[in-house]
PDB file of C-alpha atoms in Angstrom:
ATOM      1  CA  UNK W   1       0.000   0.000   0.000  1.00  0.00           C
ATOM      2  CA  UNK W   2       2.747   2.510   0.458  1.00  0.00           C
ATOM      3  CA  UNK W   3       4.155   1.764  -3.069  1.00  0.00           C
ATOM      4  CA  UNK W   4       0.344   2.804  -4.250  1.00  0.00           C
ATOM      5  CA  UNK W   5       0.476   5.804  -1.890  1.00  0.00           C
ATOM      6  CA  UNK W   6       3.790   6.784  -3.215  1.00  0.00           C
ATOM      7  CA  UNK W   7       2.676   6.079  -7.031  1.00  0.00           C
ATOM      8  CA  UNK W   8      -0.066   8.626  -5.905  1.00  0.00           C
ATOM      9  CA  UNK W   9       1.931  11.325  -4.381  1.00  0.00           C
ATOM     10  CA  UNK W  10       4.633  10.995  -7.445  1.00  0.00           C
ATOM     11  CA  UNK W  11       1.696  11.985  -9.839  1.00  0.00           C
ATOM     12  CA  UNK W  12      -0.186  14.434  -7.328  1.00  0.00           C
ATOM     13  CA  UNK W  13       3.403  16.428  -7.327  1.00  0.00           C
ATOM     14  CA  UNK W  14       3.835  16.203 -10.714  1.00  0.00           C
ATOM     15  CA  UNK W  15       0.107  17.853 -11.535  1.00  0.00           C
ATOM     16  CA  UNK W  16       0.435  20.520  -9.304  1.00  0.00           C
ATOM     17  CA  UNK W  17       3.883  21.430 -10.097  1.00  0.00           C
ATOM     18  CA  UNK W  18       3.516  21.654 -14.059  1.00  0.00           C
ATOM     19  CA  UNK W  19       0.669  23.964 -13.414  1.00  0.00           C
ATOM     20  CA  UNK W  20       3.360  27.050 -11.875  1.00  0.00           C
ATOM     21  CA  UNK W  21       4.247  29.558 -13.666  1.00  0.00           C
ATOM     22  CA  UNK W  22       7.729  31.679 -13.164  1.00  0.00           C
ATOM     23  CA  UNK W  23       6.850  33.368  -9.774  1.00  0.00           C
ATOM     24  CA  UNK W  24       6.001  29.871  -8.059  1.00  0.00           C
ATOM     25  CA  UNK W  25       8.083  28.346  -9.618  1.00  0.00           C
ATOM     26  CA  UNK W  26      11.159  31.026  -8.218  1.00  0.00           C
ATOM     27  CA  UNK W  27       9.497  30.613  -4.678  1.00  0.00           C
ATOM     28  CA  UNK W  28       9.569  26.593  -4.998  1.00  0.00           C
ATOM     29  CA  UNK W  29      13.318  27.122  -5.620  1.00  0.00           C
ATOM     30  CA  UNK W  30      13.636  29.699  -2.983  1.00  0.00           C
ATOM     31  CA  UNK W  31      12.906  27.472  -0.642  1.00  0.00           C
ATOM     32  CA  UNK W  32      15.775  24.751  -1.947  1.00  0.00           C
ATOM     33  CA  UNK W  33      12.748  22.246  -3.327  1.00  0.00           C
ATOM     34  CA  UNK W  34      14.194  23.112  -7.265  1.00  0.00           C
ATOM     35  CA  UNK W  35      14.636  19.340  -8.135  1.00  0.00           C
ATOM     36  CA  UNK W  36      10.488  18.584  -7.602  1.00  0.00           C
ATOM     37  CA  UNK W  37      10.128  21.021 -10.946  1.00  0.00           C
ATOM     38  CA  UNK W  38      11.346  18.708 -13.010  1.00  0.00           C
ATOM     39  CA  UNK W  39       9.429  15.830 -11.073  1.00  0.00           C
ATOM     40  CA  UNK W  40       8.715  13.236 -13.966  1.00  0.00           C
ATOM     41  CA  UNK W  41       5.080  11.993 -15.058  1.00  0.00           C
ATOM     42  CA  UNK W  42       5.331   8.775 -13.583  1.00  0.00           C
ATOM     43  CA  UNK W  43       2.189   6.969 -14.904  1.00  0.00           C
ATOM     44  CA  UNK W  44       3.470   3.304 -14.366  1.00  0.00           C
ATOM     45  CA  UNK W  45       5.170   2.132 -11.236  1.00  0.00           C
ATOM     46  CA  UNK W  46       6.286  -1.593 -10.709  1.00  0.00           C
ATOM     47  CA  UNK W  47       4.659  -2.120  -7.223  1.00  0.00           C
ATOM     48  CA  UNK W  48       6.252  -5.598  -6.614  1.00  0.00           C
ATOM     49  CA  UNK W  49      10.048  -3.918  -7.727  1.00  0.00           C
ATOM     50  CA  UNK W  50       8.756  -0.993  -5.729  1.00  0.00           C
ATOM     51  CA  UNK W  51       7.799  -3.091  -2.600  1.00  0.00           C
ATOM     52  CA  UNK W  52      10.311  -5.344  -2.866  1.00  0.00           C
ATOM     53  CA  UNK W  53      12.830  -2.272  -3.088  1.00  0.00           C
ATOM     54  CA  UNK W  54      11.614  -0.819   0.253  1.00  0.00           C
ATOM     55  CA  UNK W  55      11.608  -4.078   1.884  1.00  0.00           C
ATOM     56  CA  UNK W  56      15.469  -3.824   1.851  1.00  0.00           C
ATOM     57  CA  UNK W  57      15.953  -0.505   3.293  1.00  0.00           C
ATOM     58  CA  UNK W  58      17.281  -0.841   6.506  1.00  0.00           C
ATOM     59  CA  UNK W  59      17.113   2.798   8.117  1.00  0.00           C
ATOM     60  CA  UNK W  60      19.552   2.881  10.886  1.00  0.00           C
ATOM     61  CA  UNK W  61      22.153   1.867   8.514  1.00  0.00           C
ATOM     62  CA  UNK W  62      21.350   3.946   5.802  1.00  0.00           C
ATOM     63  CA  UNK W  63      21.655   1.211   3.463  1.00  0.00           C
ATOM     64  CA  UNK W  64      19.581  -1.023   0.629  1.00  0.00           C
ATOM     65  CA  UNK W  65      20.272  -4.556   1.288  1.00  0.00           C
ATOM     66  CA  UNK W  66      20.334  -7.144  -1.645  1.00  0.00           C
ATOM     67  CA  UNK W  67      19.381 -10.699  -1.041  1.00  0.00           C
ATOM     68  CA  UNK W  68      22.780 -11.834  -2.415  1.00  0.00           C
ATOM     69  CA  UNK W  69      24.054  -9.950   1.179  1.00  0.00           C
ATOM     70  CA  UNK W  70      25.142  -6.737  -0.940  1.00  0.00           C
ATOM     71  CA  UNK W  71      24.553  -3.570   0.870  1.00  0.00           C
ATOM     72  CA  UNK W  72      24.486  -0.358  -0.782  1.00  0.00           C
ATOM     73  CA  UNK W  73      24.994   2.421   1.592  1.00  0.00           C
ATOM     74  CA  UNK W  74      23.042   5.783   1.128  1.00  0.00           C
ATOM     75  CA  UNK W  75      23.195   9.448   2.729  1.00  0.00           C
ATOM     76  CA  UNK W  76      20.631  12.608   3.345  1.00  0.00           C
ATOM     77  CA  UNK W  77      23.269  14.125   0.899  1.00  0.00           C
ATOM     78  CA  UNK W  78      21.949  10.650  -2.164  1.00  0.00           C
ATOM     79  CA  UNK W  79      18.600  11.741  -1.055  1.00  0.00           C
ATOM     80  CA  UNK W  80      19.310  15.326  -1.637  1.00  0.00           C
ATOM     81  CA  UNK W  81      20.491  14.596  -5.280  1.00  0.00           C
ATOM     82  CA  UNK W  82      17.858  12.599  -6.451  1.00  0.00           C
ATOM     83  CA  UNK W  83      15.022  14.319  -5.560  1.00  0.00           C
ATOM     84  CA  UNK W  84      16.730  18.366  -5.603  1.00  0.00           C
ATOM     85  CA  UNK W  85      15.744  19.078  -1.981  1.00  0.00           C
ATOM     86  CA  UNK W  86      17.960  20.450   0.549  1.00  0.00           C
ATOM     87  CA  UNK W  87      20.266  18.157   2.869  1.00  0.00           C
ATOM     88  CA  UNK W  88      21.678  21.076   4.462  1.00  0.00           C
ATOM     89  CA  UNK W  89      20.594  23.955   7.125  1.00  0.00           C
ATOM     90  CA  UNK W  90      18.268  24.007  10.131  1.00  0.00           C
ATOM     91  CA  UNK W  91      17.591  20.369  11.928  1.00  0.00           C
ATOM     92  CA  UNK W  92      14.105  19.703  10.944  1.00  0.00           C
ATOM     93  CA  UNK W  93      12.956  17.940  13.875  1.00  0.00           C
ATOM     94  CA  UNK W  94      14.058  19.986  17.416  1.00  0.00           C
ATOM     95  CA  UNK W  95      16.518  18.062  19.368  1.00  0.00           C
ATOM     96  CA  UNK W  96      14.036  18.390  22.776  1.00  0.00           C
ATOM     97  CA  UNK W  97      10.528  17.012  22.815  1.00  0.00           C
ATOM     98  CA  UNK W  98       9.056  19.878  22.309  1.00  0.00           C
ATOM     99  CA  UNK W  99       6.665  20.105  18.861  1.00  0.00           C
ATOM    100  CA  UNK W 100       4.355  22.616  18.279  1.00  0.00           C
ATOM    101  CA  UNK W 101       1.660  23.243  19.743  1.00  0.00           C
ATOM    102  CA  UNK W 102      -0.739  23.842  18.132  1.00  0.00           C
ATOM    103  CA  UNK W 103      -0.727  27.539  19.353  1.00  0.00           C
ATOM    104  CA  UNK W 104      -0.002  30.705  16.517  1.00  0.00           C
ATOM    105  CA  UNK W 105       2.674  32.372  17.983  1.00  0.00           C
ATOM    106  CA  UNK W 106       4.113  36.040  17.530  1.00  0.00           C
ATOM    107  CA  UNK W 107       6.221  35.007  14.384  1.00  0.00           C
ATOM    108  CA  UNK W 108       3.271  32.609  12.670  1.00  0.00           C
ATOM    109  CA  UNK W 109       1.167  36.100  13.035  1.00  0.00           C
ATOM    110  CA  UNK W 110       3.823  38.039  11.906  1.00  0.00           C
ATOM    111  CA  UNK W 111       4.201  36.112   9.123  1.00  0.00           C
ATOM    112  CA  UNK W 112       0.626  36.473   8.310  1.00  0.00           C
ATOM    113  CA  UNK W 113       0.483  32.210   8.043  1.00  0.00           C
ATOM    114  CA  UNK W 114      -3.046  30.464   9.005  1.00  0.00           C
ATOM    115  CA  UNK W 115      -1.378  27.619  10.761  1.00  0.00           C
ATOM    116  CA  UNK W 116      -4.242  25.774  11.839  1.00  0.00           C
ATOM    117  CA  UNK W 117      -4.954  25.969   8.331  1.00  0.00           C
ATOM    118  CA  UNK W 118      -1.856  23.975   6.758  1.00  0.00           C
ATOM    119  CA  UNK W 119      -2.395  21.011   9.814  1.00  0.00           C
ATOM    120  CA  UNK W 120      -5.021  20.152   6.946  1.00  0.00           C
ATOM    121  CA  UNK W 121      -3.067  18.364   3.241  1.00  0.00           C
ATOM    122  CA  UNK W 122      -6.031  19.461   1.355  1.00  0.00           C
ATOM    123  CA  UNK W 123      -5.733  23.358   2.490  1.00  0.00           C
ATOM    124  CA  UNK W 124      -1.899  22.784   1.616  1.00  0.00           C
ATOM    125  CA  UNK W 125      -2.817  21.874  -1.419  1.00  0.00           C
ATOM    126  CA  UNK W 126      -5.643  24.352  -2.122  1.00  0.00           C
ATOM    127  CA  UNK W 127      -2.947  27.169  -1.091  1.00  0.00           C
ATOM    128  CA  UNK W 128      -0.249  25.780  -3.729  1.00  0.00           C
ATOM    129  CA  UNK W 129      -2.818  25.029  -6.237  1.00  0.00           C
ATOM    130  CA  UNK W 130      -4.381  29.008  -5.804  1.00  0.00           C
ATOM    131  CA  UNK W 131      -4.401  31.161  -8.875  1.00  0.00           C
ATOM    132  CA  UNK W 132      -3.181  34.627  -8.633  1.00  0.00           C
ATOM    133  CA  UNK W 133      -4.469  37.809 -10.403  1.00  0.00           C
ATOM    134  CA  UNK W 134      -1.325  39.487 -10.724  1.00  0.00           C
ATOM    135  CA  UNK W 135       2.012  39.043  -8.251  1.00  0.00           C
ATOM    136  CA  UNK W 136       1.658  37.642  -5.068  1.00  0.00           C
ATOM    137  CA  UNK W 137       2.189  39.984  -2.301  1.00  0.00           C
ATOM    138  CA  UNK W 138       4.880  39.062   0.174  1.00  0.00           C
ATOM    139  CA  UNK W 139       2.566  37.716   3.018  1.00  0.00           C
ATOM    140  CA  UNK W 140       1.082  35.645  -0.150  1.00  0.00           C
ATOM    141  CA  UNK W 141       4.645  34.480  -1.342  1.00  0.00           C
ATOM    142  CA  UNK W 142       5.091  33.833   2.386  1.00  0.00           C
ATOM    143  CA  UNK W 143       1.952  31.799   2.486  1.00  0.00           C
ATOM    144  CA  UNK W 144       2.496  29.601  -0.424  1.00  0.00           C
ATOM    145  CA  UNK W 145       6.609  28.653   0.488  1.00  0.00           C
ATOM    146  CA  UNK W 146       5.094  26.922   4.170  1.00  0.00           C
ATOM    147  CA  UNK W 147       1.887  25.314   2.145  1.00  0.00           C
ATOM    148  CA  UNK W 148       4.128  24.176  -0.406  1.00  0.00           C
ATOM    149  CA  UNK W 149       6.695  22.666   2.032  1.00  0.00           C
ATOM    150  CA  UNK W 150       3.800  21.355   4.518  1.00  0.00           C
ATOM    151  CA  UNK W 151       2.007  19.460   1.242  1.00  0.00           C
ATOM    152  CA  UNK W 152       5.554  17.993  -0.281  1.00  0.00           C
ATOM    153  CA  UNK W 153       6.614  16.851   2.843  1.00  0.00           C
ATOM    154  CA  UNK W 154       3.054  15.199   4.174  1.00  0.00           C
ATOM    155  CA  UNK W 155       2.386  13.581   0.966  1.00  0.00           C
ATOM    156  CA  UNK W 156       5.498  13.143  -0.950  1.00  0.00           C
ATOM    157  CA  UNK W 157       8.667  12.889   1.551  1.00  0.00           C
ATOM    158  CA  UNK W 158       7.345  12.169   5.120  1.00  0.00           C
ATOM    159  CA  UNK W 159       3.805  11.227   4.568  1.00  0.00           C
ATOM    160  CA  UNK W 160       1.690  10.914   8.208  1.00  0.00           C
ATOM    161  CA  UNK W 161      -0.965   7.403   8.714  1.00  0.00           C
ATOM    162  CA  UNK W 162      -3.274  10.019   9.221  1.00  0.00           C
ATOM    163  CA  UNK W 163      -5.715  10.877   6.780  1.00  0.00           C
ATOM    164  CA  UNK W 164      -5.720  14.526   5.923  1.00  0.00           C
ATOM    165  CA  UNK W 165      -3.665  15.953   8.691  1.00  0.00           C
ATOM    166  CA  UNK W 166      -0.211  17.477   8.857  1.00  0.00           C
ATOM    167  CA  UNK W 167       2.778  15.931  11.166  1.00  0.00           C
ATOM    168  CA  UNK W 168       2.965  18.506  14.023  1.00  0.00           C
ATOM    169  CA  UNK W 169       6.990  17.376  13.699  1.00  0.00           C
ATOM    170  CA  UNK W 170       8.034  20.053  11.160  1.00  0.00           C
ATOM    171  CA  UNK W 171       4.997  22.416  11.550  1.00  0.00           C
ATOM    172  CA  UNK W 172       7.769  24.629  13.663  1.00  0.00           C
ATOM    173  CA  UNK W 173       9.833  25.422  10.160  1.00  0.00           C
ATOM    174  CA  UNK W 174       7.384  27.594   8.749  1.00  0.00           C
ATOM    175  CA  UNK W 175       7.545  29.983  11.247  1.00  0.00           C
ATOM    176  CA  UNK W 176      10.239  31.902   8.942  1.00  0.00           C
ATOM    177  CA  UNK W 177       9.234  30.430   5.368  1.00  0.00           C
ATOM    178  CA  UNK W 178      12.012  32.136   3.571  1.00  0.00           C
TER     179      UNK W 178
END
């Protein structure tokens, strides 16, 4: 089922993505996700290969292991490349326990970013997906750089078992969406 899920995602990105024009597409690279523009249309996806791929992925050792006992090792920097997001910069996940809340705080207002409104993938969406008459302003640009981020990484990169909600683990990194 996550093969299916992923299959989905891969397309979903690819749809919304080919719709930008120049400005979102210059925001989309201003926030380091550059290599998801040129996302293939992935129509077909082996889902045994694909299962059978992930099956061998053993996490803690950042490695794919092949049944003949080969081990190819892997890095956030592989990951990087392949997809053209950034490996570098701010941890995303804080090193205490402490996740947001749930609460907007003085730089979510500031930043003029509905936050209870991105802990919903379909308002992500809706927000990347948004037409604009004319530029966006900067609380707009603003806007769609966290929904962007939020939707890529709940449905593409670190999708949650829940249906329709956002991981409060990264909701934090919007707080300064540049």
């Amino acid at each position: 089922t996550s093969s299916v899920a992923s299959r989905c995602s891969v397309r979903l990105i690819h749809e919304i993505v080919s719709t930008f024009g120049p400005e979102k597409k210059d925001l989309v690279r201003a926030v380091g996700f550059h290599g998801l523009l040129n996302f293939p249309s992935i129509k077909q996806i082996n889902l045994r290969f694909s299962a059978w791929l992930m099956s061998g992925v053993d996490e803690l050792s950042q490695s794919l292991h092949i049944v003949d006992g080969t081990r190819i090792h892997f890095t956030k920097d592989d990951i990087a490349m392949v997809f053209g997001i950034p490996s570098t910069g701010w941890s995303i996940l804080p090193k205490t326990a402490k996740h947001y809340s749930g609460n907007v705080t003085p730089q979510l207002a500031a930043a003029h970013i509905n936050v209870k409104q991105l802990c919903s993938i379909k308002a992500a969406q809706s927000i990347v997906a948004r037409d604009h008459d004319g530029p966006m302003s900067l609380s707009e640009q603003d806007e769609f750089k966290a929904a962007f981020v939020v939707f890529v990484m709940s449905t593409l990169l670190a999708p949650c078992g829940k249906h329709d909600r956002v991981s409060d683990d990264y909701m934090h990194v919007i707080v300064q969406p540049g």
